[in-house]
Short mmCIF file of C-alpha atoms and ligand atoms in Angstrom, two decimals:
data_model
loop_
_atom_site.label_atom_id
_atom_site.label_comp_id
_atom_site.label_asym_id
_atom_site.label_seq_id
_atom_site.Cartn_x
_atom_site.Cartn_y
_atom_site.Cartn_z
CA MET A 1374 127.48 15.07 72.54
CA ASN A 1375 130.13 17.88 74.04
CA PRO A 1376 131.10 20.41 71.93
CA THR A 1377 134.42 19.87 72.22
CA SER A 1378 136.19 20.39 68.80
CA GLU A 1379 135.24 17.25 67.43
CA GLU A 1380 136.37 16.71 63.67
CA VAL A 1381 133.76 16.89 60.71
CA ILE A 1382 133.70 16.22 57.55
CA VAL A 1383 131.80 18.09 55.42
CA VAL A 1384 131.71 16.60 51.70
CA GLY A 1385 130.37 19.56 48.70
CA SER A 1386 130.75 23.77 49.30
CA GLY A 1387 126.84 23.46 47.28
CA VAL A 1388 124.02 26.06 50.06
CA GLY A 1389 123.57 22.40 51.76
CA GLY A 1390 127.71 21.64 52.37
CA LEU A 1391 127.75 25.36 53.80
CA SER A 1392 124.92 25.75 55.77
CA CYS A 1393 126.25 22.14 57.61
CA GLY A 1394 130.00 23.40 57.99
CA ILE A 1395 128.64 26.67 59.47
CA LEU A 1396 126.18 25.28 62.02
CA LEU A 1397 128.85 22.52 63.15
CA ALA A 1398 130.53 24.41 63.04
CA ARG A 1399 128.27 27.17 65.53
CA LEU A 1400 128.15 24.08 67.80
CA GLY A 1401 131.63 23.80 68.50
CA PHE A 1402 133.48 21.34 65.95
CA SER A 1403 136.43 21.80 64.10
CA VAL A 1404 135.44 21.73 60.20
CA THR A 1405 136.32 20.78 57.31
CA VAL A 1406 134.69 21.22 53.71
CA ILE A 1407 135.92 19.56 51.04
CA GLU A 1408 135.27 20.54 47.14
CA LYS A 1409 135.70 18.67 43.79
CA ASN A 1410 135.79 21.93 42.39
CA GLN A 1411 138.32 25.46 42.46
CA GLN A 1412 136.01 26.87 43.93
CA ALA A 1413 132.67 27.03 46.90
CA GLY A 1414 129.13 27.96 45.96
CA GLY A 1415 127.51 24.62 44.35
CA LEU A 1416 124.86 25.88 42.18
CA MET A 1417 125.05 28.43 44.21
CA ARG A 1418 127.97 30.41 42.80
CA SER A 1419 127.64 31.97 39.28
CA TYR A 1420 130.40 32.77 36.57
CA THR A 1421 131.57 35.52 34.48
CA ARG A 1422 131.02 35.99 30.39
CA ASP A 1423 132.22 38.24 28.28
CA GLY A 1424 132.51 40.52 31.45
CA ILE A 1425 128.49 39.69 32.02
CA GLU A 1426 128.11 37.91 35.31
CA CYS A 1427 125.08 34.72 34.52
CA PRO A 1428 123.68 33.30 37.41
CA VAL A 1429 123.60 29.56 38.09
CA GLY A 1430 121.60 28.63 40.96
CA VAL A 1431 119.35 31.39 42.33
CA HIS A 1432 117.62 32.84 40.54
CA TYR A 1433 114.51 33.83 42.80
CA MET A 1434 114.34 33.16 46.76
CA GLY A 1435 111.45 33.59 48.62
CA ALA A 1436 110.22 34.52 52.29
CA LEU A 1437 113.44 37.00 53.22
CA ASP A 1438 111.22 39.44 54.64
CA CYS A 1439 111.49 40.25 58.40
CA ASP A 1440 110.05 37.27 60.80
CA GLN A 1441 109.60 34.51 57.26
CA ILE A 1442 111.23 32.05 57.62
CA LEU A 1443 114.91 32.35 54.55
CA ARG A 1444 115.09 35.31 57.11
CA HIS A 1445 115.26 33.79 60.29
CA ILE A 1446 118.35 31.61 58.64
CA PHE A 1447 120.09 33.64 56.82
CA GLU A 1448 119.77 35.07 60.18
CA VAL A 1449 121.05 31.79 61.91
CA LEU A 1450 123.78 31.68 59.56
CA GLY A 1451 124.36 34.46 60.35
CA VAL A 1452 125.11 35.72 56.71
CA TYR A 1453 122.09 37.96 55.70
CA GLU A 1454 123.94 41.77 56.26
CA ARG A 1455 125.29 40.55 54.23
CA ILE A 1456 124.15 39.50 50.63
CA PRO A 1457 122.66 42.30 49.27
CA LEU A 1458 118.86 41.38 48.31
CA GLU A 1459 116.39 43.80 46.55
CA ARG A 1460 112.77 43.10 46.83
CA MET A 1461 110.70 42.09 44.28
CA GLY A 1462 106.78 43.03 42.93
CA LYS A 1463 107.11 46.37 44.22
CA LYS A 1464 104.94 47.25 41.52
CA GLY A 1465 102.86 44.32 41.79
CA VAL A 1466 103.98 41.54 39.66
CA VAL A 1467 106.64 38.90 40.82
CA ASP A 1468 106.07 36.35 38.08
CA ARG A 1469 104.15 37.04 35.34
CA TYR A 1470 102.65 33.60 33.31
CA ILE A 1471 102.99 33.90 29.95
CA PHE A 1472 100.21 31.47 27.95
CA ASP A 1473 99.24 31.22 25.17
CA ASP A 1474 95.46 32.37 25.42
CA PHE A 1475 95.79 34.55 28.32
CA THR A 1476 98.71 36.82 31.32
CA PHE A 1477 98.60 35.64 35.14
CA ASP A 1478 100.75 37.62 37.69
CA LEU A 1479 101.35 36.33 40.38
CA PRO A 1480 101.60 39.64 43.19
CA VAL A 1481 102.82 39.10 46.65
CA GLY A 1482 100.62 37.81 49.38
CA ILE A 1483 98.55 35.12 49.92
CA GLN A 1484 95.46 37.06 49.73
CA SER A 1485 96.06 38.74 46.11
CA TYR A 1486 97.18 35.91 44.96
CA GLY A 1487 93.85 33.91 46.03
CA GLN A 1488 92.12 37.82 44.49
CA ARG A 1489 94.09 37.22 41.44
CA LEU A 1490 92.75 33.92 41.00
CA PHE A 1491 88.71 34.42 41.73
CA ASP A 1492 89.56 37.41 38.91
CA ALA A 1493 90.42 34.74 36.73
CA PHE A 1494 88.65 32.10 36.95
CA PRO A 1495 85.12 33.02 38.39
CA ASP A 1496 83.81 29.37 37.96
CA GLN A 1497 86.28 27.54 40.40
CA PRO A 1498 85.90 29.37 43.70
CA ASN A 1499 85.00 26.54 45.89
CA ALA A 1500 89.19 25.31 44.50
CA ILE A 1501 90.27 28.77 44.53
CA ARG A 1502 88.60 29.15 48.55
CA GLU A 1503 90.11 25.56 49.70
CA LEU A 1504 94.01 26.50 48.17
CA VAL A 1505 94.31 29.83 50.05
CA GLY A 1506 92.67 28.19 53.70
CA LYS A 1507 96.05 25.46 53.04
CA LEU A 1508 98.11 28.66 51.66
CA GLU A 1509 96.92 30.64 54.90
CA ALA A 1510 97.78 27.25 57.48
CA THR A 1511 100.90 26.37 55.80
CA SER A 1512 102.57 30.47 55.86
CA ARG A 1513 101.38 30.57 59.70
CA ARG A 1514 103.56 26.98 60.67
CA MET A 1515 106.51 27.84 58.23
CA ASN A 1516 109.15 29.20 61.16
CA LEU A 1517 111.84 27.15 62.31
CA GLU A 1518 109.87 26.10 65.37
CA SER A 1519 106.82 24.16 63.96
CA LEU A 1520 109.32 22.67 61.26
CA LEU A 1521 112.44 21.79 63.27
CA PHE A 1522 110.69 21.21 66.75
CA SER A 1523 107.64 20.71 67.31
CA ARG A 1524 105.93 16.89 67.86
CA PRO A 1525 105.18 15.55 64.19
CA LYS A 1526 101.08 14.87 64.91
CA ASP A 1527 100.44 11.30 63.59
CA ASP A 1528 98.46 12.17 59.98
CA SER A 1529 100.75 14.22 59.28
CA LEU A 1530 102.45 11.30 57.14
CA LEU A 1531 99.62 11.07 55.22
CA ASP A 1532 99.01 14.96 54.67
CA SER A 1533 101.98 14.66 52.91
CA MET A 1534 101.13 11.90 51.20
CA GLU A 1535 99.11 14.09 49.44
CA SER A 1536 99.05 15.48 46.50
CA MET A 1537 98.62 17.77 43.89
CA GLY A 1538 96.71 16.26 41.16
CA GLY A 1539 94.07 14.70 44.85
CA PHE A 1540 93.46 18.53 45.07
CA LEU A 1541 92.23 18.95 41.28
CA ASN A 1542 90.66 15.90 41.35
CA GLU A 1543 88.24 16.93 44.47
CA PHE A 1544 87.95 19.84 43.42
CA GLY A 1545 87.21 19.07 39.64
CA CYS A 1546 90.13 22.48 38.43
CA SER A 1547 89.57 23.78 35.12
CA ASN A 1548 93.07 23.38 32.85
CA GLY A 1549 93.56 27.08 32.83
CA LEU A 1550 94.19 26.69 36.99
CA ARG A 1551 95.24 23.89 36.93
CA GLN A 1552 98.61 25.68 34.53
CA VAL A 1553 98.97 28.64 36.93
CA LEU A 1554 99.67 26.41 39.22
CA GLU A 1555 101.61 24.11 37.56
CA ILE A 1556 104.66 26.87 37.42
CA PRO A 1557 105.42 26.86 40.37
CA THR A 1558 105.97 22.24 40.75
CA ALA A 1559 108.33 23.44 37.82
CA TRP A 1560 110.58 24.58 40.82
CA LEU A 1561 110.52 21.60 42.64
CA GLY A 1562 110.46 19.60 39.28
CA VAL A 1563 107.29 17.27 39.98
CA PRO A 1564 104.47 17.12 37.65
CA LEU A 1565 101.61 18.40 39.70
CA GLU A 1566 99.29 15.85 39.45
CA GLN A 1567 102.84 13.90 41.63
CA CYS A 1568 103.29 16.71 43.63
CA PRO A 1569 102.76 16.57 47.50
CA GLN A 1570 100.56 19.11 48.91
CA PRO A 1571 103.06 20.59 51.39
CA LEU A 1572 106.28 20.43 49.07
CA PHE A 1573 103.60 22.55 47.03
CA LEU A 1574 102.23 25.08 49.45
CA MET A 1575 104.92 25.99 50.90
CA THR A 1576 106.57 26.49 48.36
CA LEU A 1577 104.44 28.91 46.14
CA ALA A 1578 103.82 30.41 49.86
CA SER A 1579 106.94 31.91 50.09
CA TYR A 1580 107.40 33.02 46.92
CA LEU A 1581 103.78 34.58 47.64
CA THR A 1582 105.03 35.70 51.70
CA SER A 1583 107.91 37.60 49.63
CA SER A 1584 110.29 37.53 46.68
CA TRP A 1585 113.87 39.16 46.68
CA ARG A 1586 117.11 38.29 43.67
CA LEU A 1587 120.42 39.37 44.69
CA GLY A 1588 121.71 42.09 43.74
CA CYS A 1589 124.92 41.04 43.91
CA SER A 1590 126.26 38.30 42.01
CA GLY A 1591 125.94 33.98 43.10
CA THR A 1592 129.77 34.18 43.68
CA GLN A 1593 129.24 36.69 45.77
CA MET A 1594 126.93 34.33 48.41
CA ALA A 1595 128.33 31.47 47.95
CA GLU A 1596 131.77 33.97 48.33
CA THR A 1597 129.86 34.84 51.76
CA PHE A 1598 128.80 31.94 52.62
CA ALA A 1599 132.43 30.11 52.65
CA SER A 1600 133.68 33.24 54.22
CA ARG A 1601 131.36 32.92 57.29
CA LEU A 1602 132.69 29.70 57.00
CA ARG A 1603 136.40 30.27 57.77
CA GLY A 1604 135.37 33.35 60.54
CA LEU A 1605 133.92 30.48 62.43
CA GLY A 1606 137.05 28.75 62.36
CA GLY A 1607 136.00 25.96 60.27
CA ARG A 1608 137.84 25.12 56.82
CA ILE A 1609 137.68 24.73 52.38
CA LEU A 1610 139.58 22.03 50.76
CA LEU A 1611 139.53 23.92 47.30
CA GLY A 1612 140.01 21.46 43.99
CA GLU A 1613 139.69 17.94 45.92
CA ARG A 1614 137.62 15.21 45.25
CA VAL A 1615 135.82 12.93 48.23
CA THR A 1616 137.18 9.16 46.43
CA GLU A 1617 135.85 7.08 49.48
CA ILE A 1618 134.03 7.27 52.34
CA HIS A 1619 135.96 5.29 54.72
CA VAL A 1620 133.82 2.96 56.88
CA ALA A 1621 134.99 0.62 59.33
CA ASN A 1622 132.68 -2.21 61.98
CA ARG A 1623 129.57 -0.01 60.69
CA SER A 1624 131.37 3.61 61.45
CA ALA A 1625 132.39 6.69 59.14
CA SER A 1626 136.24 6.81 59.64
CA GLY A 1627 137.39 9.45 57.14
CA VAL A 1628 138.09 10.45 52.99
CA SER A 1629 140.27 9.12 50.76
CA LEU A 1630 140.39 12.18 48.69
CA GLU A 1631 141.59 11.76 44.98
CA SER A 1632 145.39 13.47 45.14
CA GLY A 1633 146.08 10.89 47.81
CA ASN A 1634 145.62 12.59 50.96
CA SER A 1635 142.79 11.10 52.87
CA LEU A 1636 141.56 12.37 56.66
CA GLN A 1637 140.19 11.49 60.34
CA ALA A 1638 136.56 11.65 60.99
CA HIS A 1639 133.90 10.46 62.76
CA LEU A 1640 131.44 12.53 62.02
CA ILE A 1641 130.79 12.81 58.36
CA VAL A 1642 128.38 15.32 56.23
CA CYS A 1643 127.70 14.28 52.65
CA ALA A 1644 125.85 17.13 50.70
CA VAL A 1645 126.14 15.62 47.96
CA HIS A 1646 124.18 13.61 45.34
CA PRO A 1647 122.59 10.70 47.76
CA LYS A 1648 123.58 8.77 44.59
CA THR A 1649 126.98 10.65 45.17
CA VAL A 1650 127.49 8.79 48.49
CA LEU A 1651 126.86 5.57 46.46
CA GLU A 1652 129.80 5.34 44.84
CA ILE A 1653 132.41 6.43 47.53
CA VAL A 1654 130.64 4.39 50.00
CA PRO A 1655 133.18 0.50 50.57
CA PRO A 1656 130.74 -2.06 48.21
CA GLY A 1657 129.81 -4.00 51.70
CA ALA A 1658 129.15 -1.01 54.02
CA VAL A 1659 125.31 -0.78 53.21
CA ARG A 1660 123.49 -3.29 53.25
CA PRO A 1661 121.76 -4.03 49.19
CA ALA A 1662 118.58 -2.96 50.34
CA TYR A 1663 119.80 1.00 51.32
CA ARG A 1664 121.86 1.27 48.15
CA ASN A 1665 119.00 -0.62 45.82
CA ARG A 1666 116.42 2.19 47.39
CA ILE A 1667 118.56 5.02 46.84
CA SER A 1668 119.72 3.64 43.91
CA SER A 1669 116.65 3.03 42.72
CA LEU A 1670 115.27 6.87 43.58
CA GLU A 1671 113.87 8.14 40.20
CA ASP A 1672 115.19 12.15 40.40
CA THR A 1673 113.85 15.71 38.42
CA GLN A 1674 115.10 16.25 35.04
CA GLY A 1675 117.36 18.39 34.34
CA CYS A 1676 117.64 21.52 32.71
CA LEU A 1677 118.61 23.39 29.32
CA SER A 1678 119.77 27.36 30.13
CA VAL A 1679 120.74 29.55 28.03
CA GLN A 1680 122.64 33.37 28.84
CA VAL A 1681 121.93 36.12 26.05
CA ALA A 1682 123.98 39.79 26.19
CA VAL A 1683 121.06 41.61 25.16
CA PRO A 1684 121.08 45.40 23.95
CA ALA A 1685 119.66 47.02 27.16
CA ALA A 1686 117.33 49.37 24.29
CA ASP A 1687 116.13 46.01 22.67
CA LEU A 1688 115.07 44.72 26.15
CA PRO A 1689 114.78 46.48 29.45
CA ALA A 1690 115.77 44.52 32.46
CA ARG A 1691 112.20 43.34 34.01
CA SER A 1692 111.06 43.80 37.59
CA TYR A 1693 109.37 40.39 38.17
CA ASN A 1694 110.29 37.67 35.72
CA LEU A 1695 108.59 35.64 32.43
CA ILE A 1696 108.20 32.66 32.36
CA ARG A 1697 106.25 31.01 29.33
CA TYR A 1698 103.79 27.64 29.09
CA LYS A 1699 103.38 25.51 26.29
CA ASN A 1700 101.57 23.04 25.62
CA ILE A 1701 103.12 20.62 23.22
CA ASP A 1702 102.23 17.34 22.70
CA CYS A 1703 100.96 17.98 25.51
CA GLN A 1704 102.94 17.76 27.85
CA PRO A 1705 103.99 21.35 28.82
CA ARG A 1706 106.82 23.08 28.34
CA ILE A 1707 107.97 26.14 30.54
CA VAL A 1708 110.24 28.26 30.17
CA PHE A 1709 111.69 31.01 32.08
CA CYS A 1710 113.27 34.53 31.70
CA GLN A 1711 114.57 36.90 33.60
CA VAL A 1712 116.03 40.31 32.39
CA ASN A 1713 118.42 41.68 33.99
CA SER A 1714 120.72 44.88 33.86
CA THR A 1715 124.47 43.65 33.61
CA ARG A 1716 127.65 46.40 34.61
CA LEU A 1717 127.83 47.78 31.27
CA PRO A 1718 125.38 49.93 31.20
CA ASP A 1719 123.71 50.09 27.63
CA THR A 1720 122.90 45.48 27.98
CA ASN A 1721 121.03 42.86 30.02
CA LEU A 1722 121.24 39.90 30.51
CA LEU A 1723 118.82 37.42 29.37
CA ALA A 1724 118.36 34.44 31.66
CA MET A 1725 116.23 31.58 30.39
CA VAL A 1726 115.93 27.88 32.34
CA SER A 1727 113.65 25.53 30.95
CA PRO A 1728 113.51 21.59 30.85
CA SER A 1729 115.25 19.03 29.48
CA PRO A 1730 115.60 15.33 29.61
CA PHE A 1731 118.71 13.86 29.44
CA ASP A 1732 118.81 11.27 26.82
CA ASP A 1733 118.40 14.23 24.61
CA TRP A 1734 122.38 15.33 25.59
CA ARG A 1735 122.87 10.77 25.87
CA ALA A 1736 125.02 11.55 22.70
CA TRP A 1737 127.48 12.70 24.67
CA GLU A 1738 127.25 10.73 27.82
CA THR A 1739 130.37 10.38 28.39
CA THR A 1740 132.54 13.00 27.66
CA ARG A 1741 133.56 15.92 29.90
CA THR A 1742 132.85 19.72 30.11
CA GLY A 1743 135.11 21.65 27.30
CA ARG A 1744 135.88 17.87 25.08
CA ARG A 1745 132.04 17.17 23.88
CA GLY A 1746 132.93 17.86 20.33
CA GLU A 1747 131.22 20.75 17.30
CA GLU A 1748 127.77 18.50 17.79
CA TYR A 1749 127.07 18.63 20.76
CA ARG A 1750 128.15 22.55 20.74
CA LYS A 1751 125.73 22.66 17.46
CA GLU A 1752 122.99 21.02 19.56
CA LYS A 1753 123.05 23.24 22.32
CA GLU A 1754 123.52 26.44 19.49
CA ALA A 1755 119.63 25.48 17.87
CA ARG A 1756 118.22 24.39 20.98
CA ALA A 1757 118.69 27.43 22.45
CA ARG A 1758 117.80 29.54 19.72
CA LEU A 1759 114.81 28.15 19.19
CA LEU A 1760 113.53 29.07 23.47
CA LEU A 1761 115.41 32.09 21.95
CA LYS A 1762 112.28 31.80 19.23
CA GLU A 1763 109.39 30.28 21.51
CA VAL A 1764 109.99 34.11 23.82
CA GLU A 1765 110.47 36.64 20.96
CA PRO A 1766 106.57 36.99 20.90
CA ILE A 1767 106.27 38.62 24.59
CA PHE A 1768 109.52 40.30 24.55
CA GLY A 1769 109.63 41.35 20.54
CA PRO A 1770 112.61 40.34 17.79
CA LEU A 1771 115.97 39.94 19.38
CA ASP A 1772 117.85 40.07 16.61
CA ARG A 1773 120.86 41.22 18.32
CA ALA A 1774 120.60 39.14 21.05
CA ARG A 1775 124.20 37.75 21.32
CA ILE A 1776 123.95 34.20 22.83
CA LEU A 1777 126.91 34.31 25.66
CA ASP A 1778 126.68 30.37 26.97
CA ILE A 1779 124.48 27.61 26.83
CA PHE A 1780 124.66 24.84 29.79
CA THR A 1781 123.09 21.59 30.17
CA PRO A 1782 122.11 18.49 31.51
CA LEU A 1783 125.43 17.25 30.63
CA SER A 1784 127.24 21.20 32.49
CA ILE A 1785 125.24 20.04 35.34
CA ARG A 1786 126.09 16.86 35.42
CA ASP A 1787 130.66 17.57 36.21
CA PHE A 1788 129.27 20.88 37.05
CA VAL A 1789 128.45 19.49 40.71
CA GLY A 1790 127.51 15.30 40.40
CA SER A 1791 123.70 15.57 40.46
CA ALA A 1792 122.51 12.31 39.40
CA ASN A 1793 122.59 12.67 34.85
CA GLY A 1794 122.43 16.20 35.31
CA SER A 1795 118.97 16.69 37.81
CA THR A 1796 118.27 20.11 38.28
CA TYR A 1797 116.33 19.49 41.64
CA GLY A 1798 117.96 16.11 42.75
CA VAL A 1799 116.51 13.39 44.19
CA LEU A 1800 112.11 13.78 42.48
CA ARG A 1801 109.91 14.08 45.91
CA SER A 1802 106.34 13.05 44.31
CA THR A 1803 103.87 11.53 46.41
CA ARG A 1804 105.33 8.61 44.16
CA GLN A 1805 108.15 7.83 45.96
CA LEU A 1806 107.46 10.09 48.72
CA LEU A 1807 107.99 6.64 51.70
CA ARG A 1808 111.44 6.13 49.32
CA CYS A 1809 112.49 8.36 50.25
CA ALA A 1810 112.09 9.85 53.46
CA LEU A 1811 114.29 10.38 56.58
CA MET A 1812 117.30 10.39 53.28
CA ASN A 1813 119.63 12.71 55.85
CA ARG A 1814 120.37 9.12 58.51
CA THR A 1815 122.53 6.48 55.98
CA PRO A 1816 123.04 2.94 58.02
CA VAL A 1817 126.58 3.67 59.05
CA GLN A 1818 126.96 5.30 62.01
CA GLY A 1819 128.61 8.83 61.76
CA LEU A 1820 127.38 9.44 58.58
CA TYR A 1821 124.86 11.85 57.66
CA LEU A 1822 123.86 13.53 54.37
CA ALA A 1823 123.07 16.90 53.59
CA GLY A 1824 121.68 18.38 50.31
CA GLN A 1825 119.14 19.16 48.43
CA SER A 1826 117.47 15.66 47.87
CA VAL A 1827 116.81 15.27 51.51
CA THR A 1828 114.56 17.50 52.69
CA ALA A 1829 113.36 20.36 49.56
CA PRO A 1830 115.41 22.16 46.99
CA GLY A 1831 115.65 25.12 46.25
CA ILE A 1832 118.13 27.46 48.90
CA LEU A 1833 115.22 27.85 51.31
CA GLY A 1834 114.75 23.64 51.17
CA THR A 1835 117.86 23.04 51.09
CA THR A 1836 118.92 24.94 54.14
CA ILE A 1837 116.05 23.43 55.87
CA GLY A 1838 117.00 19.91 55.28
CA SER A 1839 120.67 21.12 57.03
CA LEU A 1840 118.45 22.25 59.60
CA MET A 1841 117.30 18.88 60.49
CA THR A 1842 120.52 17.17 59.27
CA VAL A 1843 122.72 18.74 62.36
CA GLY A 1844 119.54 18.83 64.52
CA LEU A 1845 119.16 15.22 64.02
CA ILE A 1846 123.43 14.60 65.01
CA VAL A 1847 123.57 17.50 67.71
CA GLY A 1848 120.27 16.70 68.97
CA ARG A 1849 117.26 19.24 69.37
CA GLU A 1850 118.33 21.57 72.27
CA ARG A 1851 121.65 22.22 70.97
CA LEU A 1852 120.19 23.55 67.25
CA ARG A 1853 117.83 25.38 69.36
CA SER A 1854 119.99 27.10 71.27
CA ILE A 1855 122.23 28.07 68.19
CA ILE A 1856 118.70 29.01 66.60
CA LEU A 1857 117.26 31.70 70.12
CA GLU A 1858 121.09 33.04 70.41
C1 FAD B 2735 119.46 26.58 36.39
C2 FAD B 2735 118.75 26.22 38.48
C3 FAD B 2735 118.09 27.58 38.65
C4 FAD B 2735 118.35 27.26 40.00
N1 FAD B 2735 117.70 28.28 40.64
C5 FAD B 2735 116.81 28.35 42.40
C6 FAD B 2735 116.21 29.42 42.35
O1 FAD B 2735 116.27 31.00 41.43
N2 FAD B 2735 115.72 29.54 43.71
C7 FAD B 2735 116.53 28.79 44.60
O2 FAD B 2735 116.28 28.71 45.86
N3 FAD B 2735 117.19 27.78 44.14
C8 FAD B 2735 117.03 27.39 42.62
N4 FAD B 2735 117.50 26.50 41.96
C9 FAD B 2735 117.99 25.16 42.70
C10 FAD B 2735 119.11 25.75 43.63
O3 FAD B 2735 120.00 25.94 42.84
C11 FAD B 2735 119.78 24.09 44.91
O4 FAD B 2735 117.92 23.23 45.11
C12 FAD B 2735 120.90 24.41 45.80
O5 FAD B 2735 122.25 25.33 45.31
C13 FAD B 2735 120.98 23.07 45.77
O6 FAD B 2735 122.26 22.78 47.06
P1 FAD B 2735 123.14 21.32 47.50
O7 FAD B 2735 123.89 22.78 48.21
O8 FAD B 2735 122.06 20.99 47.59
O9 FAD B 2735 123.83 21.24 46.30
P2 FAD B 2735 125.41 21.57 44.55
O10 FAD B 2735 124.96 23.78 44.63
O11 FAD B 2735 125.22 20.90 43.87
O12 FAD B 2735 126.07 22.02 45.12
C14 FAD B 2735 127.39 20.23 45.58
C15 FAD B 2735 128.71 20.13 46.05
O13 FAD B 2735 129.42 18.71 45.68
C16 FAD B 2735 130.69 19.11 45.33
N5 FAD B 2735 130.84 17.81 45.27
C17 FAD B 2735 130.04 17.23 44.49
N6 FAD B 2735 130.54 15.62 44.97
C18 FAD B 2735 132.08 15.88 45.67
C19 FAD B 2735 133.34 14.70 45.55
N7 FAD B 2735 133.07 13.42 45.69
N8 FAD B 2735 134.13 15.16 46.24
C20 FAD B 2735 134.16 16.54 46.61
N9 FAD B 2735 133.26 17.88 46.31
C21 FAD B 2735 132.13 16.93 45.86
C22 FAD B 2735 130.08 20.22 43.43
O14 FAD B 2735 130.49 20.10 43.56
C23 FAD B 2735 129.69 20.74 44.32
O15 FAD B 2735 129.86 22.15 45.14
C24 FAD B 2735 118.59 26.61 40.75
C25 FAD B 2735 118.97 25.07 40.12
C26 FAD B 2735 119.09 25.17 38.96
C27 FAD B 2735 120.53 23.91 38.02
#
């Protein structure tokens, strides 16, 4: 493909769509990103309640130190310098895991992590040694050269099929160690037993090598991506939902928008949930086998997220995250908490996220944001109050806490179109790994997928997915040319 101003349409302006757009614009394409919402950024974007910025999909990120992978990706995208970051773990703790009978502090550094595990579980030396070895090996491979350009080994697919369940069984891991390992899998939405080892190791290693919070709002991060794309000549159409992808002779040729407009392009990247793509591709454009494969993929669970304003005197800001883990009816219940200062001098924000199945909200399935009725409001409120009660033993009484906002899987579904409001898109479990392999290709020529469902979720996983999709479109050597620049 020539480096001309060939038109490309990117559907969706989340971090997946914007990063694809930036890379393609850098490669000389004429990029149009189409976003159904009035503002760009998807889950990256924060929102304001009572003057307080509330995060949606960026609480913290890993691997942003010098020579680390997400830093390199942000540099390639040209956004690194313009996203203020705050290093976590300066006082030795990135995450504090709070279990019923013990507490575990996740430190910075793989060796320190290993040491803390040895201290906490002295009867599990073999499992810990093996885990630390695997984390070290993973972190050595966590660079763009290895991930994008090295030839996959013949047995790499088999490697990726190994589950953390296999690891736990092989080493007879104790319940305590199992629980500690369970928490990072919550950042992928995959149960520990079915979590592919490489995905688990990469996620954990990314946070262990260095962890960062935004020193700005999610909105500012989203706007940085958007303005970088515009600076490269790309355009972003806001408030325009793509309702159909045009396919002629099995090739993509353009899109129709809800507004009645249409755009032409022979290259289209859909950075939305793959099931959304099925809805907008004409019925006969893909074979039934492909349609069945995508539509039957299991998705990750949704979440309940509660934003709470608390007097700073009652709840000081913490430089680390707190994660409450409780076994309820033999099911792990994880509540992620972050306490940050806000623009208001005496008020801190307690942001909480906890998994919440779509079934809990099915009664309002046919409703739309803002019009779900009083019963829904009461249900949200009751569940949010329950979460607050659950974290009170950690923080002390929160009588003066004021709930600013609550979002549910229905909110996420309507906001970004994620199937059943799933938090992290398609479930990348070992059980369905083969069915979601090579997801960035489609049977339609010129139509590609990007976004969190194609490779891995999170800002790191999604941007790696964008690089892979762009590599597929332009070839590895052209992709390499902008990475080395
Ligand atoms: C509560 C929560 C907390 C999280 N915390 C973290 C974290 O701390 N760290 C981390 O790394 N990751 C975190 N994540 C995950 C991370 O936010 C996501 O993996 C990532 O943002 C996904 O980006 P995306 O581009 O794939 O999707 P999205 O951000 O969902 O973007 C898709 C975009 O496509 C648009 N769209 C959909 N359909 C159409 C259509 N038909 N036409 C036009 N536009 C359309 C949507 O409106 C949306 O803007 C979190 C996620 C959630 C939900």
